[in-house]
Coordinates of C-alpha atoms and ligand atoms in Angstrom, one line a residue:
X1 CA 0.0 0.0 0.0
X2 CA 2.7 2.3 1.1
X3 CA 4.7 1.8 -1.8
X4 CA 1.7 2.1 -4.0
X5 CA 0.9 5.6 -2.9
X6 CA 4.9 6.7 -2.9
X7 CA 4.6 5.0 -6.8
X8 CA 1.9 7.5 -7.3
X9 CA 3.4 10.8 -5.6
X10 CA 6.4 9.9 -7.5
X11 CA 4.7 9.7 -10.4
X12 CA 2.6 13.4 -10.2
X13 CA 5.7 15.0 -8.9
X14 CA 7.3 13.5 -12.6
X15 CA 4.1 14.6 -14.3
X16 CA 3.8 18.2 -12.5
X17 CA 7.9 18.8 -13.4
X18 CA 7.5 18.1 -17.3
X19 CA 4.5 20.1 -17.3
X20 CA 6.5 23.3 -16.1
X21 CA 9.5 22.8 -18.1
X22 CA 10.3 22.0 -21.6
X23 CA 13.9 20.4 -22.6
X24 CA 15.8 22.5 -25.3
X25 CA 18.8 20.9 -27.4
X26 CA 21.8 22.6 -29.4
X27 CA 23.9 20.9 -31.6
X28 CA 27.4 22.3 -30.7
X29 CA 29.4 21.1 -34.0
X30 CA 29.6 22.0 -37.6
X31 CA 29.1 19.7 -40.5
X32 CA 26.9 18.5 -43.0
X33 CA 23.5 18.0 -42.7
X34 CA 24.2 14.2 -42.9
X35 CA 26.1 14.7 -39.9
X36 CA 23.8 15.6 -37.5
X37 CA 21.3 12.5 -37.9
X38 CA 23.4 10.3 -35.3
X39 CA 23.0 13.6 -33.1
X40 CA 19.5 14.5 -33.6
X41 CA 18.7 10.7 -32.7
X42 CA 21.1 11.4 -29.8
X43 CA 18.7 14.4 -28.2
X44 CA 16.0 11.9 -28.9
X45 CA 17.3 9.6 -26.3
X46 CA 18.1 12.7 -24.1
X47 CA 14.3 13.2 -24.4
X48 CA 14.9 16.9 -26.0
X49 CA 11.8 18.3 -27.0
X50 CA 13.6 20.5 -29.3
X51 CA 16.9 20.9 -30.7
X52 CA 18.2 23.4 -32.5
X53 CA 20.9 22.4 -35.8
X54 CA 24.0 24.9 -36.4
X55 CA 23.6 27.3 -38.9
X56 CA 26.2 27.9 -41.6
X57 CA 29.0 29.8 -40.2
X58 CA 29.7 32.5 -42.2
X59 CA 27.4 34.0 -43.8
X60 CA 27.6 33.9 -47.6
X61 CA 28.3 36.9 -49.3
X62 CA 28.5 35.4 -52.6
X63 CA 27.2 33.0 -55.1
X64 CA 30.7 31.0 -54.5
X65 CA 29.2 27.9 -52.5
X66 CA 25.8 28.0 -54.3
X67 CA 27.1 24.4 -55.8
X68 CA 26.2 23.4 -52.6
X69 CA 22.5 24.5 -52.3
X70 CA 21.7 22.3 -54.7
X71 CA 20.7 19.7 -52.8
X72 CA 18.4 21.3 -50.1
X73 CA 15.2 19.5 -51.1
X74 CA 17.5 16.6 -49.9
X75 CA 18.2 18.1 -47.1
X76 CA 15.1 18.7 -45.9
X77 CA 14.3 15.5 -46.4
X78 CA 17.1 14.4 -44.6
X79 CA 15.8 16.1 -41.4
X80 CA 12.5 15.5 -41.7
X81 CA 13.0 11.6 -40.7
X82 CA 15.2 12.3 -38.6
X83 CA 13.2 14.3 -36.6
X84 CA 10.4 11.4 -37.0
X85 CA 12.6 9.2 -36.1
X86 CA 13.4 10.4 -32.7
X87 CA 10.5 11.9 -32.3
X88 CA 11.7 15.6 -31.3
X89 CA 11.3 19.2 -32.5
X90 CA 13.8 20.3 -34.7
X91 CA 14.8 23.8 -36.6
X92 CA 17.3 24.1 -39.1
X93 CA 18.9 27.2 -40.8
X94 CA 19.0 26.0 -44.7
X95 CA 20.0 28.3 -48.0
X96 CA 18.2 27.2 -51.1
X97 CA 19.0 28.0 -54.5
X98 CA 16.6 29.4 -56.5
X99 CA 16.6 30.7 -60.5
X100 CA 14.3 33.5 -61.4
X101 CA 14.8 35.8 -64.5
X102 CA 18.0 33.9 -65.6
X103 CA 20.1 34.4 -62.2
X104 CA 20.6 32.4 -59.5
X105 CA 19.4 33.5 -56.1
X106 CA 19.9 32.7 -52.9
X107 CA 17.2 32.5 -50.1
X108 CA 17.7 31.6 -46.5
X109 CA 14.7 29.5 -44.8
X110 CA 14.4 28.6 -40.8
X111 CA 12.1 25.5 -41.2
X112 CA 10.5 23.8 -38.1
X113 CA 10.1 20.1 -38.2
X114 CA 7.5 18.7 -35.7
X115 CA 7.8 15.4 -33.9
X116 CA 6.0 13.4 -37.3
X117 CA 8.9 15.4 -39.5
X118 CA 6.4 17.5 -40.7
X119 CA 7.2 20.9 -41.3
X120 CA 5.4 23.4 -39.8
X121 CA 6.6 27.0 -40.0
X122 CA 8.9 28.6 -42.7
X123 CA 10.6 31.7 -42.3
X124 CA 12.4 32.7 -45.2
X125 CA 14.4 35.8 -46.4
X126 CA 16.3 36.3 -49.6
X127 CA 20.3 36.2 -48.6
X128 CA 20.6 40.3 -49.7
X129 CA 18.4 42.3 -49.8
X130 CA 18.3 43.5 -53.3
X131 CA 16.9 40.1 -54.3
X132 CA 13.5 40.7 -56.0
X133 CA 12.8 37.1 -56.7
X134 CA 9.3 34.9 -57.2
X135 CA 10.0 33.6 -53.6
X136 CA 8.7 36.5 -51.6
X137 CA 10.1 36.8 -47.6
X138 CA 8.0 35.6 -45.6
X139 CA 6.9 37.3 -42.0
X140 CA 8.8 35.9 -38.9
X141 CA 7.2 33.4 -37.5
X142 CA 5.7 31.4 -34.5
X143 CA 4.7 28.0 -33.9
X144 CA 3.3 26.2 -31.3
X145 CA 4.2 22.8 -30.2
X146 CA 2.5 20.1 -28.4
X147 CA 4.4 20.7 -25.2
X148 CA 2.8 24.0 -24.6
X149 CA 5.2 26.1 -25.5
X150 CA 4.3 28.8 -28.7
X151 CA 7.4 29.6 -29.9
X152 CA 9.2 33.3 -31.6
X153 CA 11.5 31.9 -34.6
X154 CA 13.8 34.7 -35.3
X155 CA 17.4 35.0 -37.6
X156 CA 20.3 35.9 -35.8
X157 CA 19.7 39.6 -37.0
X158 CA 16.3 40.1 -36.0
X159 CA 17.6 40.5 -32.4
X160 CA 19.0 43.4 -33.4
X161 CA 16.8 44.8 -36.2
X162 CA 13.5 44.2 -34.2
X163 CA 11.8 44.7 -31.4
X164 CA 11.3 41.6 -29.4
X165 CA 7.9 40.2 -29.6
X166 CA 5.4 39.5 -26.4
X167 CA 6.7 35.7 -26.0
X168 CA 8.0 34.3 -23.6
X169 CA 10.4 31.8 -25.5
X170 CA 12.1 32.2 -29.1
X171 CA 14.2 30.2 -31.2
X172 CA 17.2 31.7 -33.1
X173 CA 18.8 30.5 -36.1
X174 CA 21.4 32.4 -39.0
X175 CA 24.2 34.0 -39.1
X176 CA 25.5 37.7 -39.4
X177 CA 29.0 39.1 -39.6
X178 CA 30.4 39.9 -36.2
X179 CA 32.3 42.5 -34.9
X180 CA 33.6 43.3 -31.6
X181 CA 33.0 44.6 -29.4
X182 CA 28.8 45.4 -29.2
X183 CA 27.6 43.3 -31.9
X184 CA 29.1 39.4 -32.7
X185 CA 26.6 37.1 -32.5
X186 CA 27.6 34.9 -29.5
X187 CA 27.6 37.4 -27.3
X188 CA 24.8 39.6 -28.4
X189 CA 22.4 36.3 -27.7
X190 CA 23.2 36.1 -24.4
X191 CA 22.6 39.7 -23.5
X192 CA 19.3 40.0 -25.4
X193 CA 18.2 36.9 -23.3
X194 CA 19.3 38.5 -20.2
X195 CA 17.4 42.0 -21.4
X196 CA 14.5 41.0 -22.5
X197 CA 14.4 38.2 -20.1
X198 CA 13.3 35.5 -22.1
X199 CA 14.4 31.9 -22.9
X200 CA 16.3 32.1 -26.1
X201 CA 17.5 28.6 -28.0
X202 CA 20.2 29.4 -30.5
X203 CA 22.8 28.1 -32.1
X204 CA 25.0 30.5 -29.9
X205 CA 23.7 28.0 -26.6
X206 CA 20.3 28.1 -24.7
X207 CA 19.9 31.2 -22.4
X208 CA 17.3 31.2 -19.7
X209 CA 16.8 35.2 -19.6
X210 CA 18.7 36.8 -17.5
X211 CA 19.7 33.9 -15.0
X212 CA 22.2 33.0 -17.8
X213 CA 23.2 29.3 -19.8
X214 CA 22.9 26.5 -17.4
X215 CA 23.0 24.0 -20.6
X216 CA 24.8 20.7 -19.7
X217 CA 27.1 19.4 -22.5
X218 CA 26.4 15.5 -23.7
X219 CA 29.7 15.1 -26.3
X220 CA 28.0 17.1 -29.4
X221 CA 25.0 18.3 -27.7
X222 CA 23.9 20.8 -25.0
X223 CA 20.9 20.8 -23.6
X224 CA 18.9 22.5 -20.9
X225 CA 15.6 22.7 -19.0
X226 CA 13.9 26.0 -19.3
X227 CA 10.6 27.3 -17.8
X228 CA 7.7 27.3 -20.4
X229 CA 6.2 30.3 -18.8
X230 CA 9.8 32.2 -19.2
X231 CA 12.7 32.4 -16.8
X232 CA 11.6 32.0 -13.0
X233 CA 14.7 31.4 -11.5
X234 CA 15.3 34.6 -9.3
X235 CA 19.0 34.6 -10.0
X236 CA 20.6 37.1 -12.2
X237 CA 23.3 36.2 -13.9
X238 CA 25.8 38.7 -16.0
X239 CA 26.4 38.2 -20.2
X240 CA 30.5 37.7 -19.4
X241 CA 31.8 36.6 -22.9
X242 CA 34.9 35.4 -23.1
X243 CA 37.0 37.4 -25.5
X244 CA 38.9 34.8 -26.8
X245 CA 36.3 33.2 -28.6
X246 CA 35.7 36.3 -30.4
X247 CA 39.4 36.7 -31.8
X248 CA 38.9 36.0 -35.1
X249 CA 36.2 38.5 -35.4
X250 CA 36.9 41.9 -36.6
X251 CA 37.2 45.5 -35.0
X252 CA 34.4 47.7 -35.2
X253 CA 35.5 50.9 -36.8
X254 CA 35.3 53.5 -33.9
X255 CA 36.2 56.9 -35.8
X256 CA 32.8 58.3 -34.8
X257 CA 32.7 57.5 -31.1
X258 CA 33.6 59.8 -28.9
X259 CA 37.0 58.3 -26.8
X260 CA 38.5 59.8 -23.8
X261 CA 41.1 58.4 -22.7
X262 CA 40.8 56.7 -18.9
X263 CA 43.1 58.2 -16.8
X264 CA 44.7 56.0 -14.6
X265 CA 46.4 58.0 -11.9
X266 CA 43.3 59.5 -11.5
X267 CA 41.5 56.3 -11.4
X268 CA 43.0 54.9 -8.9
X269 CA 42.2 57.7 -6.6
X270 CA 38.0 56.7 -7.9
X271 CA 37.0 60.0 -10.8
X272 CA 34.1 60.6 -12.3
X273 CA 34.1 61.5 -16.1
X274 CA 31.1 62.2 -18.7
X275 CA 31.7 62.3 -22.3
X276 CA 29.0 63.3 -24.5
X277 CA 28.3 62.7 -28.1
X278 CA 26.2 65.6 -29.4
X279 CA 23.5 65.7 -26.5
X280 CA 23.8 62.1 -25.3
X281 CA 26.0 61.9 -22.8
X282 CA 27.2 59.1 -20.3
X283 CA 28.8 59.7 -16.9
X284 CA 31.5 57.8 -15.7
X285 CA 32.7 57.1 -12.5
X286 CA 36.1 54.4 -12.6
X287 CA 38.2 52.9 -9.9
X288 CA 40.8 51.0 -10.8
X289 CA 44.0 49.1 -9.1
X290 CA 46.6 46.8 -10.3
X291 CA 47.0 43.1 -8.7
X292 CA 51.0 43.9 -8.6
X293 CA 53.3 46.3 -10.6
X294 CA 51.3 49.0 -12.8
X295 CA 51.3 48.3 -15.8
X296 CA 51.0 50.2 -19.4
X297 CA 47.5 49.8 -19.9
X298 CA 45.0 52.0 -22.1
X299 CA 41.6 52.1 -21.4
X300 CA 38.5 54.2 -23.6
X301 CA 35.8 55.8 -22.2
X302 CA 33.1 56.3 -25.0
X303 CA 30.0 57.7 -26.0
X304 CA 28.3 57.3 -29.2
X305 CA 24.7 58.4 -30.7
X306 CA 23.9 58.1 -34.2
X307 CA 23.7 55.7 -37.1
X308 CA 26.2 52.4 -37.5
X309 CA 26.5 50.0 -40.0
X310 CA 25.4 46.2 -39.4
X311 CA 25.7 43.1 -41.3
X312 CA 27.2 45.1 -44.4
X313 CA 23.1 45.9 -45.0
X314 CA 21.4 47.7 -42.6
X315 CA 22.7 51.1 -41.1
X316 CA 20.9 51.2 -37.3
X317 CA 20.2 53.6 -34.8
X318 CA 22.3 53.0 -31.4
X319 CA 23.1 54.9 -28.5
X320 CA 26.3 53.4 -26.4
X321 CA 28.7 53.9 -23.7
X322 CA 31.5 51.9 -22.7
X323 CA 34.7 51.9 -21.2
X324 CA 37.0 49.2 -23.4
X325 CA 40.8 48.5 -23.3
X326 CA 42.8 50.1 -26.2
X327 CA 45.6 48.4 -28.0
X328 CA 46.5 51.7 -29.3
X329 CA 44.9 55.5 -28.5
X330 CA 45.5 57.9 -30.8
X331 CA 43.5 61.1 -30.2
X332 CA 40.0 60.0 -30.2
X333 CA 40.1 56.9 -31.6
X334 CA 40.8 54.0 -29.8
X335 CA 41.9 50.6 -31.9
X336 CA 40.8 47.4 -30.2
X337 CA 43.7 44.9 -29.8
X338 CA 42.8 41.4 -28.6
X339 CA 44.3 42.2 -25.2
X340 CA 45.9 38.8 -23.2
X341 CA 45.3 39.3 -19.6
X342 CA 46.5 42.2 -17.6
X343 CA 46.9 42.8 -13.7
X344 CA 44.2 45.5 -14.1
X345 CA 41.1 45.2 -11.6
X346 CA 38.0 47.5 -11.7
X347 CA 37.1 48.0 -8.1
X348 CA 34.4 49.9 -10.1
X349 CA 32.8 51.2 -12.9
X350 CA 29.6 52.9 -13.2
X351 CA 28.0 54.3 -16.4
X352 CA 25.1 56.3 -16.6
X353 CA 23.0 57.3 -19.8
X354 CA 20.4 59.0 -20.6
X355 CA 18.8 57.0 -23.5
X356 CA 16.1 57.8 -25.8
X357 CA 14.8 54.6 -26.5
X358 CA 13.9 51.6 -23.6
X359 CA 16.0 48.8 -24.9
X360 CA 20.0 48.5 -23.8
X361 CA 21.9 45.5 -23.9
X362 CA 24.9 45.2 -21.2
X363 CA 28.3 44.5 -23.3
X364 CA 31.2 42.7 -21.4
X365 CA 34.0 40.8 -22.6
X366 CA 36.6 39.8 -20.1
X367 CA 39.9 37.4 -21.2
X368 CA 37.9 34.5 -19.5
X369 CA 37.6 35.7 -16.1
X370 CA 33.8 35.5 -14.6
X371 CA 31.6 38.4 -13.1
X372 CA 30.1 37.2 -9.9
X373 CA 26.2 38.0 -10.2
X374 CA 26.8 39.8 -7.0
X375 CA 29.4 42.2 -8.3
X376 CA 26.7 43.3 -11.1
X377 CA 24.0 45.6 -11.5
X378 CA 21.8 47.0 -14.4
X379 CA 19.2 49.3 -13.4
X380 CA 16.6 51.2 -15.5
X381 CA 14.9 54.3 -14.3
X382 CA 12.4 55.0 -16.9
X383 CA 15.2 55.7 -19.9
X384 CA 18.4 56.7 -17.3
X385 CA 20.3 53.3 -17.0
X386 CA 23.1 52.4 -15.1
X387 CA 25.5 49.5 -15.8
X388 CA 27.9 48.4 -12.2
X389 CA 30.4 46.2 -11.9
X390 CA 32.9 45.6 -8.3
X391 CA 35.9 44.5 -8.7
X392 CA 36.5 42.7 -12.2
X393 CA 39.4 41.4 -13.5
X394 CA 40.8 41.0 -17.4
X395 CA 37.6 43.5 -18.3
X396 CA 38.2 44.6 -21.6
X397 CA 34.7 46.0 -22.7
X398 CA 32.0 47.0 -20.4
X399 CA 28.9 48.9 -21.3
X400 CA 25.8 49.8 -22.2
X401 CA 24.6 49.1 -26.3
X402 CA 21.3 50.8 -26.6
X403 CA 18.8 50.9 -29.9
X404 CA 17.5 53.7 -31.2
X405 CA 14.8 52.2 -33.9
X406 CA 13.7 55.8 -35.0
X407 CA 16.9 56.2 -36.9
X408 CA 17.0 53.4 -38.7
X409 CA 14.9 54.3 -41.5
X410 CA 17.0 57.1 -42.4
X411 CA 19.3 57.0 -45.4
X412 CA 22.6 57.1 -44.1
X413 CA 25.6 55.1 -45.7
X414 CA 28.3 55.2 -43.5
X415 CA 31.6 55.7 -45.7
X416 CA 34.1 53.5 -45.1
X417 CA 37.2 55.8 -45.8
X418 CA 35.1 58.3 -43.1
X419 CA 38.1 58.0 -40.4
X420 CA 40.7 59.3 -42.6
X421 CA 38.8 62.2 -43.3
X422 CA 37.9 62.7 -39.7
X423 CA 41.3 62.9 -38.3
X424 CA 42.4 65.4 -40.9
X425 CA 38.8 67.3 -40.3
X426 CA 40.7 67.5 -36.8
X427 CA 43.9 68.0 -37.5
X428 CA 42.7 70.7 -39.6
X429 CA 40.3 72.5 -36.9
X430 CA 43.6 72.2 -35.0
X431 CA 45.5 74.2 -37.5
X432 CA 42.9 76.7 -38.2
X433 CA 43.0 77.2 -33.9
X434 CA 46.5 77.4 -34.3
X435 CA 46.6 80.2 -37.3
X436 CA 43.9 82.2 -35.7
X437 CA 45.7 82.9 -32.7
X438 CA 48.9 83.7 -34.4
X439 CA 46.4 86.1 -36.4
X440 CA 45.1 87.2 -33.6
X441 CA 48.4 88.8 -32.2
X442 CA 49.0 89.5 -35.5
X443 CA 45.9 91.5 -35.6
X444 CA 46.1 93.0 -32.2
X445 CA 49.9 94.2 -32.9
X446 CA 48.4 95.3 -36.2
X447 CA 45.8 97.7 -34.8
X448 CA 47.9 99.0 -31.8
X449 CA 50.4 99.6 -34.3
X450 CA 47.6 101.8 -36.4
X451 CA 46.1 103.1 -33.2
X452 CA 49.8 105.2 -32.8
X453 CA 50.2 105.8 -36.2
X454 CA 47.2 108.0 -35.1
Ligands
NAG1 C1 14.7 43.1 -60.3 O1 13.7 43.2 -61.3 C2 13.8 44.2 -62.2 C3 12.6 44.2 -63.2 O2 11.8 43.1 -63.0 C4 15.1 44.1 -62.9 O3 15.3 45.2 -63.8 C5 16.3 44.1 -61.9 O4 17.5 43.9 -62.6 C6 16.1 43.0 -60.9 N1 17.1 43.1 -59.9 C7 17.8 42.1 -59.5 C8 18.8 42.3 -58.5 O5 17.7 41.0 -60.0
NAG2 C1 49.1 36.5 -25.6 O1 49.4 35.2 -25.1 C2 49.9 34.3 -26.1 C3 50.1 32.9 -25.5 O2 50.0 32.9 -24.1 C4 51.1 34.8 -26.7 O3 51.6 34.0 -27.7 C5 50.9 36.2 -27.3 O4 52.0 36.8 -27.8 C6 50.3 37.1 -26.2 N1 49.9 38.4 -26.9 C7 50.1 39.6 -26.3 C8 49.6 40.7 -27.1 O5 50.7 39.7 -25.3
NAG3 C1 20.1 62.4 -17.1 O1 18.9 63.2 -16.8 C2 18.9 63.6 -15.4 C3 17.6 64.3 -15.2 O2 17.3 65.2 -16.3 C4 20.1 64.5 -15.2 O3 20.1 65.0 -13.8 C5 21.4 63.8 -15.5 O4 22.5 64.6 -15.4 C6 21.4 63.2 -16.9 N1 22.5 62.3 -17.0 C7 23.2 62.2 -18.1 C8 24.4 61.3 -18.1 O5 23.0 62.9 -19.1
NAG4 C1 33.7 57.7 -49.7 O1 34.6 58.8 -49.8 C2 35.5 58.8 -50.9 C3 36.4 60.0 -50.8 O2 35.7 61.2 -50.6 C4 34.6 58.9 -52.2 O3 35.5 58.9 -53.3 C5 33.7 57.7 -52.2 O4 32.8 57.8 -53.3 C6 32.8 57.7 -51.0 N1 32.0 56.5 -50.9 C7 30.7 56.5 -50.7 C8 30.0 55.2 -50.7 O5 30.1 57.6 -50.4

C-alpha cells in the first residue's frame, strides 16, 4: 500500500515537473546536414523536445558555394526523418538556391520540423536584400508545439533589427557578420536573453533570460531545461563573454565614437568623467588598481549616438557607452587589440545614460575571467540606466549598447574611408585654432600699431 501511494506521488511530482519545463537541445558542431542525424537521434534519447541544428557559419556573401545548395530538397528531407525518427522538434537554418529571371538567387529559410517530420513553419528571407525574386520573404514566425510552449522563430539579425515580440520563449537560427566589441553574434544572444528576459534557444547556446546558460554538454550536444512560462529562476546572472572566442572576429570601426582616454592616476584615486556625443552623454565614475606592478595599460571611455553599420546591410540607430581596453589611443580613436590578460582590476565602474529609447543591452568581454552575479548591477529608471560592476578582473569592454529604432529608417551610408577624413577634419580645426591665434596677435599688434600711427 505504502509503496503504491509513494509510486503515485512519484509519479505526479514527474508529471507536474515536465508540465512546467520544456527540454531544449543545441547541436554544438559544424558539419553537414548528414552529420547531424546520429546527433538528432542522440537528443531523442536525451528526451529533448527541441533541438536546435547549427547554422552555416559565415554567412555567404557570394554566389561562390551556391554548388552546394543544390541539394536542399535533400536536405530537408534528410531532417525531416530524422526528426520522426526520434521523435523531437527540430529547426534548421537552410540556403536554397533558386533561379528566377535567368540568375541564380539565394534564399535563407528557418524550417521547423514537428515530432511526425512535418514541417510546420517557414521563415524565409532572400540572402541580400536587393533580391527581387518569385520567392517573396515571408513574415517571422511562431509556432506552437505540443508541449505547450508557442514559440518566436527569429534570424540571428532580427535581435538586433527588431523589437522583441510578447513571447516568452524564441528560437534563433542564422548568421551575421560579427564585430567586436557590441555586436558578434555569440555574445549579443546572451545579453538580449538577459534583457529582455526570455528563454532564447540558439545556435549561440540556450539562455534562460537573465539567469544565464545553465545547458549541460552531452559530447555534441547541449541541452537545458527552461521554464515554459519564461525564466523563473530569481538569479541574475551577467552576459561575461569570453573574448577569446571572439578573436577571429573583426574591429568595429570606432572613428565616430567619442573616446576619452581613462586616466589612470586618477583612477585609482575613484574619478568621475562624462563624455558626450552631441547631447547624449554618459557619466562615468572608474576605480581602478593593479594586482601587482602598474602596468602600461589603455583604457577608452566612449559615447556614441547616431547611425552604425550592421551586417554590411542595414545602417541602425544605437546609443552606447563603454569603457574598453585600447591596443593603441591615438586622439580620439581607440583601436581594439585582442588584449591577453592584464593585472588591471576595476574596483568599479559605473556608467550612466540617458537613453532615448527603452532597450539596452549590457556589453562585457573579459579574457575569461567571470563576473560574480553579485558584483553586477543593471538598473533602469524610466530611460536613465546604469550598468555596475565591483571588482572585475581582465575586463576589456564594459557597457551599455542601446537601440535607437527611429533612426533606422534614415538613409545614411556610412563611408568606409570616413576615419581618414575625420582625423584630418581634426587636425585641420587644430590648424585653423593654431593660425587664428597667431592672427590674432598679428591683428592686435596690427591695430595697436595703427592706433599710434594716429
Ligand atoms: C529586379 O527586377 C527588375 C525588373 O523586374 C530588374 O530590372 C532588376 O534587374 C532586378 N534586380 C535584380 C537584383 O535581379
Ligand atoms: C598572448 O598570449 C599568447 C600565449 O599565451 C602569446 O603567444 C601572445 O604573444 C600574447 N599576446 C600579447 C599581445 O601579449
Ligand atoms: C540624465 O537626466 C537627469 C535628469 O534630467 C540629469 O540629472 C542627469 O545629469 C542626466 N545624465 C546624463 C548622463 O545625461
Ligand atoms: C567615400 O569617400 C570617398 C572620398 O571622398 C569617395 O570617393 C567615395 O565615393 C565615398 N564612398 C561613398 C560610398 O560615399
Amino acid at each position: 500500500m505504502n509503496f503504491s501511494f509513494g509510486f503515485i506521488f512519484l509519479c505526479v511530482g514527474v508529471a507536474l515537473a515536465s508540465e512546467e519545463t520544456y527540454r531544449a537541445g543545441v547541436v554544438t558542431t559544424h558539419g553537414e546536414v548528414n552529420s547531424y542525424v546520429p546527433l538528432i537521434h542522440e537528443a531523442g534519447k536525451l528526451n529533448v523536445d527541441i533541438l536546435v541544428l547549427p547554422s552555416p557559419q559565415a554567412p555567404l556573401s557570394s554566389m561562390e558555394r551556391t554548388c552546394e545548395m543544390d541539394n536542399y530538397d535533400e536536405l530537408v528531407e534528410t531532417i525531416s526523418s530524422a526528426a520522426k525518427e526520434a521523435s523531437l522538434y527540430v529547426v534548421a537554418h537552410l540556403i536554397e538556391k533558386t533561379r528566377c529571371q535567368n540568375k541564380n538567387e539565394l534564399v535563407r529559410s528557418n524550417l521547423v520540423f514537428d515530432r511526425e517530420g512535418n514541417v510546420v513553419s517557414v521563415y524565409r528571407k532572400p540572402l541580400t536584400t536587393v533580391a527581387n525574386c518569385t520567392t517573396a520573404p515571408t513574415n517571422i514566425g511562431s509556432f506552437s508545439t505540443d508541449f505547450g510552449v508557442q514559440f518566436g522563430l527569429l534570424m540571428e539579425e532580427d535581435l538586433v533589427l527588431r523589437k522583441a515580440e510578447e513571447l516568452d520563449n524564441f528560437v534563433v537560427v542564422g548568421a551575421w557578420s560579427s564585430e567586436v566589441p557590441f555586436l558578434s553574434e555569440s555574445q549579443f544572444a546572451s545579453s538580449w536573453a538577459f534583457s529582455n528576459n526570455v528563454n532564447l534557444v540558439s545556435s549561440f547556446g540556450i539562455f534562460a533570460g537573465n539567469s544565464g546558460s545553465e545547458a549541460s554538454a552531452h559530447s555534441n550536444v547541449q541541452i537545458a531545461d527552461l521554464d515554459k512560462l519564461g525564466n523563473k529562476n530569481q538569479q541574475i546572472v551577467p552576459p561575461v563573454v569570453n573574448s577569446l572566442e571572439l578573436k577571429s572576429s573583426p574591429a568595429e570601426d570606432l572613428s565616430q565614437y567619442i573616446i576619452r582616454p581613462l586616466d589612470i592616476a586618477a583612477s585609482t584615486q575613484g574619478y568621475k568623467e562624462t563624455v558626450c556625443h552631441d547631447g547624449f552623454c554618459c557619466e562615468f565614475y572608474v576605480k581602478m588598481g593593479f594586482d601587482g606592478p602598474k602596468e602600461e595599460v589603455n583604457y577608452g571611455l566612449a559615447a556614441f549616438d547616431g547611425v552604425r553599420h550592421f551586417d554590411h546591410t542595414h545602417n541602425i540607430g544605437s546609443q552606447t557607452c563603454a569603457v574598453f581596453a585600447c591596443a593603441g589611443l591615438y586622439k580620439r580613436s581607440c583601436s581594439l587589440g585582442s588584449q591577453n590578460s592584464t593585472n588591471v582590476k576595476f574596483e568599479k565602474i559605473s556608467i550612466t545614460g540617458n537613453f532615448t529609447e527603452t532597450i539596452q543591452y549590457p556589453i562585457i568581454l573579459t579574457t575569461g575571467s567571470k563576473i560574480e552575479p553579485e558584483a553586477f548591477k543593471m538598473a533602469a529608471n524610466s530611460k536613465q540606466v546604469t550598468l555596475e560592476v565591483t571588482n572585475a578582473d581582465n575586463l576589456l569592454t564594459f557597457g551599455v549598447f542601446g537601440r535607437d529604432f527611429s533612426k533606422d529608417s534614415k538613409n545614411f551610408v556610412l563611408n568606409d574611408s570616413g576615419s581618414i577624413y575625420d582625423t584630418i577634419n581634426e587636425e585641420m580645426t587644430e590648424l585653423f585654432d593654431y593660425l587664428w591665434i597667431r592672427l590674432r596677435v598679428v591683428l592686435i599688434i596690427a591695430s595697436i600699431y595703427v592706433l599710434e600711427m594716429l
